[in-house]
Tab-separated table of C-alpha atoms in Angstrom:
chain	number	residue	atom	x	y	z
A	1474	UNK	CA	-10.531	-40.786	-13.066
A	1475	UNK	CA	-8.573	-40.933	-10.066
A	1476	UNK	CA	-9.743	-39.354	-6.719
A	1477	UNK	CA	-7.248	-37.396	-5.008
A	1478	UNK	CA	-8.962	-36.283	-1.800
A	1479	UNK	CA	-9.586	-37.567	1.910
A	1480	UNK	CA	-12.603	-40.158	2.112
A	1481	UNK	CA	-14.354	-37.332	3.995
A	1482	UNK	CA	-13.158	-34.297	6.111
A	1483	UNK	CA	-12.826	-32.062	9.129
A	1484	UNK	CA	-12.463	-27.991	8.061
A	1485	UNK	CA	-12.106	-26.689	11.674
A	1486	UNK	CA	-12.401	-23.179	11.570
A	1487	UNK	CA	-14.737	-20.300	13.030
A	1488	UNK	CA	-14.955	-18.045	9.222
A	1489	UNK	CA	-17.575	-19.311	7.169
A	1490	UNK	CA	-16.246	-17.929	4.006
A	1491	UNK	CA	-12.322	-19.230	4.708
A	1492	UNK	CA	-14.363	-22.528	4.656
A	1493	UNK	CA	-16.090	-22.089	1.527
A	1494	UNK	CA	-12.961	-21.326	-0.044
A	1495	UNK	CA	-11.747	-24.188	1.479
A	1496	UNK	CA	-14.561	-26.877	0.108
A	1497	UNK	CA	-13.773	-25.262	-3.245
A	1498	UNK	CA	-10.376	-25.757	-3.517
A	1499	UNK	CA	-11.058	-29.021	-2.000
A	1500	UNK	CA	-13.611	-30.233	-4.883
A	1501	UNK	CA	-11.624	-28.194	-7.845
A	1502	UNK	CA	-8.215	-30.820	-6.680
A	1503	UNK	CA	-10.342	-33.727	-6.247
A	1504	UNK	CA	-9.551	-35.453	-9.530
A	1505	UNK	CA	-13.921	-35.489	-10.158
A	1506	UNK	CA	-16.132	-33.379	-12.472
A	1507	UNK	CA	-19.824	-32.036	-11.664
A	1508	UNK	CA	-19.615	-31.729	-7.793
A	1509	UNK	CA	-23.610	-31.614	-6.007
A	1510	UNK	CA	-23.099	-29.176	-2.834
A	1511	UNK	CA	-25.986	-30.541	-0.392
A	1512	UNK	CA	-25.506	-28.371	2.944
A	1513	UNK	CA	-27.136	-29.260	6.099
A	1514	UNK	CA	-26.857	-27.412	9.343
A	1515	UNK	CA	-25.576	-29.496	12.994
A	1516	UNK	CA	-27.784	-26.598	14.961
A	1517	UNK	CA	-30.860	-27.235	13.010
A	1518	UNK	CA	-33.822	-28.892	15.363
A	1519	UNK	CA	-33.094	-32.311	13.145
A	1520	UNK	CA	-29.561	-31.770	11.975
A	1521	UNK	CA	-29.041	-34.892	10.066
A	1522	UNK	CA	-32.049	-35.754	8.371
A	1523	UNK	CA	-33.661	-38.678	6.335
A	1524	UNK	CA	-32.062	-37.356	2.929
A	1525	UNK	CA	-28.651	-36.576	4.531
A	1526	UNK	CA	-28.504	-40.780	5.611
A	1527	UNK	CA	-29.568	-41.614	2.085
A	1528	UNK	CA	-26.889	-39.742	0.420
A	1529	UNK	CA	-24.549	-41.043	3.048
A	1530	UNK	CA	-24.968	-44.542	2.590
A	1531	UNK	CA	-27.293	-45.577	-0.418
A	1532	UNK	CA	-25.465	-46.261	-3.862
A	1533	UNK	CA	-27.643	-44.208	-6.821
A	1534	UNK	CA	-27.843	-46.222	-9.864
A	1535	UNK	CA	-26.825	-42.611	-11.788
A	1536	UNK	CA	-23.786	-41.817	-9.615
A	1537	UNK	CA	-22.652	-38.408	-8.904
A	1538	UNK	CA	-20.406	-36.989	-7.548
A	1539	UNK	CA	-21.904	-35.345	-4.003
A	1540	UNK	CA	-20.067	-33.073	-1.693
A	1541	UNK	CA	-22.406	-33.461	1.670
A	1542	UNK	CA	-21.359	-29.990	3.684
A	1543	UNK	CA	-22.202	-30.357	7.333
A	1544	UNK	CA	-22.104	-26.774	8.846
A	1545	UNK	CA	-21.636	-25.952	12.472
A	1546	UNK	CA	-20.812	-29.458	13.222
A	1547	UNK	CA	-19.727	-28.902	16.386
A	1548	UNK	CA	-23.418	-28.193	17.752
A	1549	UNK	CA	-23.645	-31.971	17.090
A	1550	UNK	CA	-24.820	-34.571	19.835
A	1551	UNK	CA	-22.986	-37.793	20.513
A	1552	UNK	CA	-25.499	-39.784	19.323
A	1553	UNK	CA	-24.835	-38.208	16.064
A	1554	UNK	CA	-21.482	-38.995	15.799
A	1555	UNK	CA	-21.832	-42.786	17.012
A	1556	UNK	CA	-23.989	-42.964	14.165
A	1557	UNK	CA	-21.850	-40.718	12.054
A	1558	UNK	CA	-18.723	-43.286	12.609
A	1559	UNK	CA	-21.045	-46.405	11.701
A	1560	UNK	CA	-21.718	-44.643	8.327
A	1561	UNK	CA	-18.659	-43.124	7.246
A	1562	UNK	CA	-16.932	-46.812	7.141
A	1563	UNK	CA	-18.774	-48.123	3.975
A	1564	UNK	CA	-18.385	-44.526	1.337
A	1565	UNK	CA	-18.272	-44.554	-1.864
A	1566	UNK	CA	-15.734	-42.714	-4.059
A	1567	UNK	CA	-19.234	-40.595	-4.469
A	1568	UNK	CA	-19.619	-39.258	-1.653
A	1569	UNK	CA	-17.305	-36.987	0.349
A	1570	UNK	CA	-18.956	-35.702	4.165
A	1571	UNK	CA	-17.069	-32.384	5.166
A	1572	UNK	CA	-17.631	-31.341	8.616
A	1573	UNK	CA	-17.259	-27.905	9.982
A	1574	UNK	CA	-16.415	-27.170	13.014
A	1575	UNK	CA	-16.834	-23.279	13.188
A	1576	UNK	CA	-17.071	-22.580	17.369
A	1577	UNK	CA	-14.091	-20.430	18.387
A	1578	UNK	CA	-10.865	-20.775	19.087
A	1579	UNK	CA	-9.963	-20.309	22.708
A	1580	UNK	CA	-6.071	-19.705	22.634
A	1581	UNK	CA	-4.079	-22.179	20.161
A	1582	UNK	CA	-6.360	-25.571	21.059
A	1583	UNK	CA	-8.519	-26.136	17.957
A	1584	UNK	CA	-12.193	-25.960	19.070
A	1585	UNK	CA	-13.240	-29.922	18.842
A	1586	UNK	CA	-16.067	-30.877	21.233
A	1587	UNK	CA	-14.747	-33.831	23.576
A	1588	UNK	CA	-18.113	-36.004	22.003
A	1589	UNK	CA	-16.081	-35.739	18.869
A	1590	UNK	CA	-12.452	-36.378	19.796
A	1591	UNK	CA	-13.054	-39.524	21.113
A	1592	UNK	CA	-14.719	-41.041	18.163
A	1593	UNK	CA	-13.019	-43.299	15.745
A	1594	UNK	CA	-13.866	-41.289	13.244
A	1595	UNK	CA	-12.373	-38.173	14.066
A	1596	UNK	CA	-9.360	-40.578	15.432
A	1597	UNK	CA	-9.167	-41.609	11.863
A	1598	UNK	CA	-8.983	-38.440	10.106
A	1599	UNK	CA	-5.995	-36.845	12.813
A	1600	UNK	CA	-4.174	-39.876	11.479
A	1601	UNK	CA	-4.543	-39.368	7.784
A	1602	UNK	CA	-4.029	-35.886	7.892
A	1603	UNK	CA	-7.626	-35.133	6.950
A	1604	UNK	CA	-8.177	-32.038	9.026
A	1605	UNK	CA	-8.165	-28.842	7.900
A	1606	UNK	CA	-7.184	-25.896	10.748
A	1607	UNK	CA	-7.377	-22.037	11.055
A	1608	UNK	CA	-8.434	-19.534	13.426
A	1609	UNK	CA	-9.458	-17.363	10.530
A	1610	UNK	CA	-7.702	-14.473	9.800
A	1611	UNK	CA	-5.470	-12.205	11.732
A	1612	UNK	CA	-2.328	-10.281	11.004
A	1613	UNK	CA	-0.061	-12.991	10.362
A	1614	UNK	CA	-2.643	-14.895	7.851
A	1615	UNK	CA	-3.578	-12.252	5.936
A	1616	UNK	CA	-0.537	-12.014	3.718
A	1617	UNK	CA	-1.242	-15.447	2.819
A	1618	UNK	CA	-5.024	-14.728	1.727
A	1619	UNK	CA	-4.053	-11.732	0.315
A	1620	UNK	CA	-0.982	-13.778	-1.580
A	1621	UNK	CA	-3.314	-15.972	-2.763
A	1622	UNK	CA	-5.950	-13.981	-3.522
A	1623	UNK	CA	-3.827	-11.959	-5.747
A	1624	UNK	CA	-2.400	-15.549	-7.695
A	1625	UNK	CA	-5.960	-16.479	-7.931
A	1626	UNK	CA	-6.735	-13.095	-10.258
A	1627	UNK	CA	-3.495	-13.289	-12.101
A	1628	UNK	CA	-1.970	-10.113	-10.166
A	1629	UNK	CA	1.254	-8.585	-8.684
A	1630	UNK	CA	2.412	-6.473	-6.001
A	1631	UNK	CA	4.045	-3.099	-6.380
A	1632	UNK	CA	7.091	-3.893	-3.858
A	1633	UNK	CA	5.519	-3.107	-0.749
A	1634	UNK	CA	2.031	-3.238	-1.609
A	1635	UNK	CA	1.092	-6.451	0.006
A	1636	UNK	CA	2.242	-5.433	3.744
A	1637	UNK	CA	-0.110	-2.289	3.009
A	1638	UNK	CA	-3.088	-4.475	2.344
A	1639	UNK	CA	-2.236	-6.854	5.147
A	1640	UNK	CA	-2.270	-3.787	7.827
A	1641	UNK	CA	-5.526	-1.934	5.646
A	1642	UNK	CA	-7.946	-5.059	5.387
A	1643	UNK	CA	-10.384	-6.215	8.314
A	1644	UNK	CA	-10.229	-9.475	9.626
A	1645	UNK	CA	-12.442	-11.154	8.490
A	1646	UNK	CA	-12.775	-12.904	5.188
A	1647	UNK	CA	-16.164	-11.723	3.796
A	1648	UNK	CA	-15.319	-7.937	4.379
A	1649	UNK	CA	-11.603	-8.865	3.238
A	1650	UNK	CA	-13.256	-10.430	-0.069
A	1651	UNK	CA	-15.071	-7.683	-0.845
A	1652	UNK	CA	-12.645	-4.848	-0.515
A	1653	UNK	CA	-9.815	-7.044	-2.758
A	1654	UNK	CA	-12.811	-7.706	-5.328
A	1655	UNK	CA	-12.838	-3.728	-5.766
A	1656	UNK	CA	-9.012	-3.655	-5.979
A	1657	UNK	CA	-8.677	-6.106	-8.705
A	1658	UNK	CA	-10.518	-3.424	-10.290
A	1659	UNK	CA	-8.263	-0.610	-9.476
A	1660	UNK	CA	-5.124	-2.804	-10.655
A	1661	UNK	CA	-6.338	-1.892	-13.870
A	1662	UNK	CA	-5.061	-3.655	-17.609
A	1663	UNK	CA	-1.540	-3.511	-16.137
A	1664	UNK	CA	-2.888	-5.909	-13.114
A	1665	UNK	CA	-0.376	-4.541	-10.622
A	1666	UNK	CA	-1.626	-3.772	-7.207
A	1667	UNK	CA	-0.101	-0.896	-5.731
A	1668	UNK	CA	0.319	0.572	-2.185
A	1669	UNK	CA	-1.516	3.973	-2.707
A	1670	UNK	CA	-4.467	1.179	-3.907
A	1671	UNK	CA	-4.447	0.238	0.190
A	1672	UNK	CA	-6.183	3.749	0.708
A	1673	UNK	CA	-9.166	2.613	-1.088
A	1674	UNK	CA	-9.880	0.236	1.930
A	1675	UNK	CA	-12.772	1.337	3.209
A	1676	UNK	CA	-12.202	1.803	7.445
A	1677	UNK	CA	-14.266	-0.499	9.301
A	1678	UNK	CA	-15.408	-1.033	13.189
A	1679	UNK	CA	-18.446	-1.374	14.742
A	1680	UNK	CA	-21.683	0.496	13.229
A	1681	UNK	CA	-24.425	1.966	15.293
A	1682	UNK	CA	-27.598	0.219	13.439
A	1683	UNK	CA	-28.771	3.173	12.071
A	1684	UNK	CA	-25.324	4.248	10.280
A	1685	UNK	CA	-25.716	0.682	9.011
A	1686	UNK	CA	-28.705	2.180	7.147
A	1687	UNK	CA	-26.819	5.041	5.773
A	1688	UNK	CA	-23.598	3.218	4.962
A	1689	UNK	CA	-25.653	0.615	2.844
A	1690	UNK	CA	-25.989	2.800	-0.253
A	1691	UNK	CA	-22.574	4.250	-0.116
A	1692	UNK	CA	-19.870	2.539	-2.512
A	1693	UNK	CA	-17.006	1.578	-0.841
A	1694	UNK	CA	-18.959	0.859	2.472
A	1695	UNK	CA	-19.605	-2.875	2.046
A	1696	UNK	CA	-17.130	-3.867	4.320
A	1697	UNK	CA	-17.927	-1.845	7.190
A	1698	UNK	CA	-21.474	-3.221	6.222
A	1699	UNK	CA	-20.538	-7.049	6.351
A	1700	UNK	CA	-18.700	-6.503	9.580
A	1701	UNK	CA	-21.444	-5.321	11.315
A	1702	UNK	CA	-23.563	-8.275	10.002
A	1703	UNK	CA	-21.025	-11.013	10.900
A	1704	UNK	CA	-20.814	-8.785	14.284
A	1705	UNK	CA	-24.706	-9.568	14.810
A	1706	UNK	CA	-24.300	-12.813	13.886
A	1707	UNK	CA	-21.894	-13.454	17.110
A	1708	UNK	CA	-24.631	-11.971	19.708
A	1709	UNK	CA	-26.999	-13.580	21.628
A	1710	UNK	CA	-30.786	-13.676	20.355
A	1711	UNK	CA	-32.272	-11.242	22.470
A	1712	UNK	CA	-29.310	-8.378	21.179
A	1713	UNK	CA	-29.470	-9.432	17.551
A	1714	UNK	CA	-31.019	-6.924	15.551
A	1715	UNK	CA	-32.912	-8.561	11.973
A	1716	UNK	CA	-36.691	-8.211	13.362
A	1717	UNK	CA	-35.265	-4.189	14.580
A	1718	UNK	CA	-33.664	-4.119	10.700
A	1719	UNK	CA	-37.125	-5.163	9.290
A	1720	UNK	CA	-39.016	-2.618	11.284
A	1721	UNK	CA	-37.183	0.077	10.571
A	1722	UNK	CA	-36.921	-0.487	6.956
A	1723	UNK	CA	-40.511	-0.745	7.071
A	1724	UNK	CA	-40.624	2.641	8.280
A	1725	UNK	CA	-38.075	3.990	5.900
A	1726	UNK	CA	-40.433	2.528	2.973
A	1727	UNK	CA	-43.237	4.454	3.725
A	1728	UNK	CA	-41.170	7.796	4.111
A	1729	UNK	CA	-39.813	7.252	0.571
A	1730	UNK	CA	-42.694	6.467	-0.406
A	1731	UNK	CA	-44.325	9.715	0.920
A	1732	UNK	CA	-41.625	11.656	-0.882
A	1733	UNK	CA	-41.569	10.111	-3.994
A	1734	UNK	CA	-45.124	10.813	-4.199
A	1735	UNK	CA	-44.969	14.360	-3.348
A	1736	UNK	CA	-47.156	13.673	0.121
A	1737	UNK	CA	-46.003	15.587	3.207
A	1738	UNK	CA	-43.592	13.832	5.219
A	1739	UNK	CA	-44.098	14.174	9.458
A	1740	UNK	CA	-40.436	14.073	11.243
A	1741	UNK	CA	-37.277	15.533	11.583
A	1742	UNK	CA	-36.071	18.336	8.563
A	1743	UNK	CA	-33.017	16.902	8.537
A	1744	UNK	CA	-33.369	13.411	8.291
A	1745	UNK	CA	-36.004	13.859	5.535
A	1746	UNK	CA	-33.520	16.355	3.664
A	1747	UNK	CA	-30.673	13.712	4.353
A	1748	UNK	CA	-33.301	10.918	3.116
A	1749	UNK	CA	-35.082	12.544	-0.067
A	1750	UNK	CA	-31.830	11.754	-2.452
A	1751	UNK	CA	-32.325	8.151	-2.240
A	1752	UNK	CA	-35.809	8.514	-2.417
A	1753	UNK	CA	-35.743	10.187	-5.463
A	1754	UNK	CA	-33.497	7.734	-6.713
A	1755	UNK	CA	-35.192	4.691	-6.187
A	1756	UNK	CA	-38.384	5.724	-7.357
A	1757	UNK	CA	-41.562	3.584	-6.786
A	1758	UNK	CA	-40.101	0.920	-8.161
A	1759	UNK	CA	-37.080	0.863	-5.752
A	1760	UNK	CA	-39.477	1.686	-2.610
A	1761	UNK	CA	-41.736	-1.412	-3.580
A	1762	UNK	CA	-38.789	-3.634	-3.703
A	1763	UNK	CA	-37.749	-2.456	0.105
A	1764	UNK	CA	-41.274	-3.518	0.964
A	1765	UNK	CA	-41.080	-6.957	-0.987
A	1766	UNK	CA	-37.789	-7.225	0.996
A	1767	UNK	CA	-39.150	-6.706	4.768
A	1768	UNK	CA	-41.939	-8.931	3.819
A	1769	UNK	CA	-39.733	-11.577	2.602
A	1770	UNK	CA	-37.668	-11.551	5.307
A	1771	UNK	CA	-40.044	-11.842	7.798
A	1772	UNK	CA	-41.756	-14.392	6.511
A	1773	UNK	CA	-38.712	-16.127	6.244
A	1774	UNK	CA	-38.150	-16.262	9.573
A	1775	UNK	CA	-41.673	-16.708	11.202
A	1776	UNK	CA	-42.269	-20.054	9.034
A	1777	UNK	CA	-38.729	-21.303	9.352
A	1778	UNK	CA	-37.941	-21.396	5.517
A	1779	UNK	CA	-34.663	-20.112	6.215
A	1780	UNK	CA	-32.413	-19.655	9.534
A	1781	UNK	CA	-31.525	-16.549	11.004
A	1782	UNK	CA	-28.062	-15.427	9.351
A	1783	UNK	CA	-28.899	-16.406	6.306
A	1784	UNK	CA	-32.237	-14.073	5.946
A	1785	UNK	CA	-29.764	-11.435	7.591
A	1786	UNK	CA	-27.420	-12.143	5.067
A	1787	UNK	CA	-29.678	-11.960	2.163
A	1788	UNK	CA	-31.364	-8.923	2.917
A	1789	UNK	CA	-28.397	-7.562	3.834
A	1790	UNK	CA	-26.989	-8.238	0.063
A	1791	UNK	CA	-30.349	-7.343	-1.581
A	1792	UNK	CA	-30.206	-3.880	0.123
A	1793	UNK	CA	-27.075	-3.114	-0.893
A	1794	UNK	CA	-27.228	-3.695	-4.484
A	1795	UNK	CA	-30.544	-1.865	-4.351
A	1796	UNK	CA	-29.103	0.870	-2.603
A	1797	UNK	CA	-26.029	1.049	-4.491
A	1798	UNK	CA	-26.050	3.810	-6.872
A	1799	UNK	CA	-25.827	3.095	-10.602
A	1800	UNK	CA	-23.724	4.306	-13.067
A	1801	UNK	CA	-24.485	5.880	-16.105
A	1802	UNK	CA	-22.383	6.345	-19.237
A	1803	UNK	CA	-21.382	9.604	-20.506
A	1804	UNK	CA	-23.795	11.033	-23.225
């Protein structure tokens, strides 16, 4: 079968989930079946390791197809790339590097670190038209994710209804995402989108961390959820807020736990009236799992299993779906 992509490639933009969507449209027009996703990570403490070079540049006797997904890129050292331009010369059809440069932009210059832009490599690609650009989204490119969005889940636009979504959604695609995934919903058998549908948007800006608490079990709040994470994940280490997150849900475990149980609860009426409906709801069960969750997460981080967004990330999705209130059918 005939491959129809770049022999590898440059996705410079700062949105990680523009640039999933980007890899995937990338593999799906390749021309190749049964894609492997390897990801490795330029800011790790050894970016590029052993297994990464092997895939690179060692010829499997089974051959498949390998997608080899370099995020934040740009954190890469020169010596990296020297070695980086060596090994890209000899690919296979096998093997297609994508490299993601994800800092921001700074006006209309495309973030590329000057140890990159000088490389043959890079020199290459800018001459083949393997580069991939966007500052992620903003007014003017959300009609086209929203366009294409729509195409992708086989719906249409009232006349009108597009330019509401465009001036309704946030930003960002992860929040965006999620509020069209509950729209295709709304569009109903018919699968029109229409422009009272733009109300359901749910309004987003920046959360205090405890309304991110609240807002987690409260449908329609994902967004504003998500924007706060992606928010965090933007801030220096000493302002970010996981290890606060843990604590406090920690703390919240034990008061449900209290009321679920019928114990007294010490604090503040209010918040334990505000609180005792999601108690209730969740049950042992449910309280156990935010405990399992804390745990998890910290131990995530203190042995280095997993990097700091993504244990954010994931117990920012696990909460939510625990949180999220289920529905029952009608008896």
């Amino acid at each position: 079968m005939p491959v129809n992509r770049p022999k590898y490639l440059f996705l410079v933009c700062p949105d990680p989930e523009l640039i999933k969507g980007e890899v995937r449209r990338r593999l799906e027009a390749s021309g190749q079946q049964g894609w492997e996703t390897r990801t490795f990570w330029g800011d790790d403490d050894e970016p590029l390791p052993a297994a990464f070079w092997t895939d690179l540049t060692i010829k499997s006797l089974f051959p498949q197809p390998k997608a080899l997904l370099v995020r934040r890129a740009h954190s890469l050292r020169a010596e990296h790339w020297d070695k980086l331009d060596a090994g890209v010369k000899g690919l296979s059809d096998e093997i297609f590097p994508v490299f993601c440069l994800e800092g921001e932009w700074k006006g209309k210059k495309p973030p590329v670190p000057a140890t990159l832009s000088r490389r043959g490599l890079f020199k290459k690609a800018k001459e083949n038209g393997w580069i991939w650009e966007s500052r992620g989204l903003d007014p003017q490119s959300l009609g086209g994710f929203v366009r294409q969005w729509a195409g992708d889940n086989g719906l249409t636009f009232e006349p009108g209804a597009d330019k509401a979504l465009v001036m309704a959604l946030p930003p960002d695609a992860v929040a965006a995402r999620l509020e069209l995934d509950k729209l295709a919903l709304a569009a109903g058998e018919d699968r029109v989108v229409r422009r009272a549908h733009a109300d359901l948007v749910a309004r987003t800006g920046e959360m205090a961390f405890f309304d991110l608490m609240d807002a987690l079990g409260q449908p329609g709040a994902e967004a504003a959820v998500w924007r706060r994470i992606l928010d965090d994940h933007a801030k220096s280490a000493k302002d970010q807020m996981l290890f606060n997150l843990i604590g406090f849900l920690a703390g919240q475990a034990r008061m449900f736990w209290q009321i679920v149980h019928g114990e007294q609860v010490k604090g503040n009426p209010y918040v334990i009236r505000k609180k005792t409906p999601l108690a209730k709801r969740l049950g042992a069960g449910g309280v156990a799992r935010m405990i399992d969750l804390a745990l998890d997460a910290e131990l995530s981080i203190k042995t280095g299993a997993r990097k700091y967004d993504e244990v954010l990330d994931i117990l920012t999705a696990e909460l939510i779906d625990l949180f999220r209130p289920r529905r029952t059918g009608r008896p």
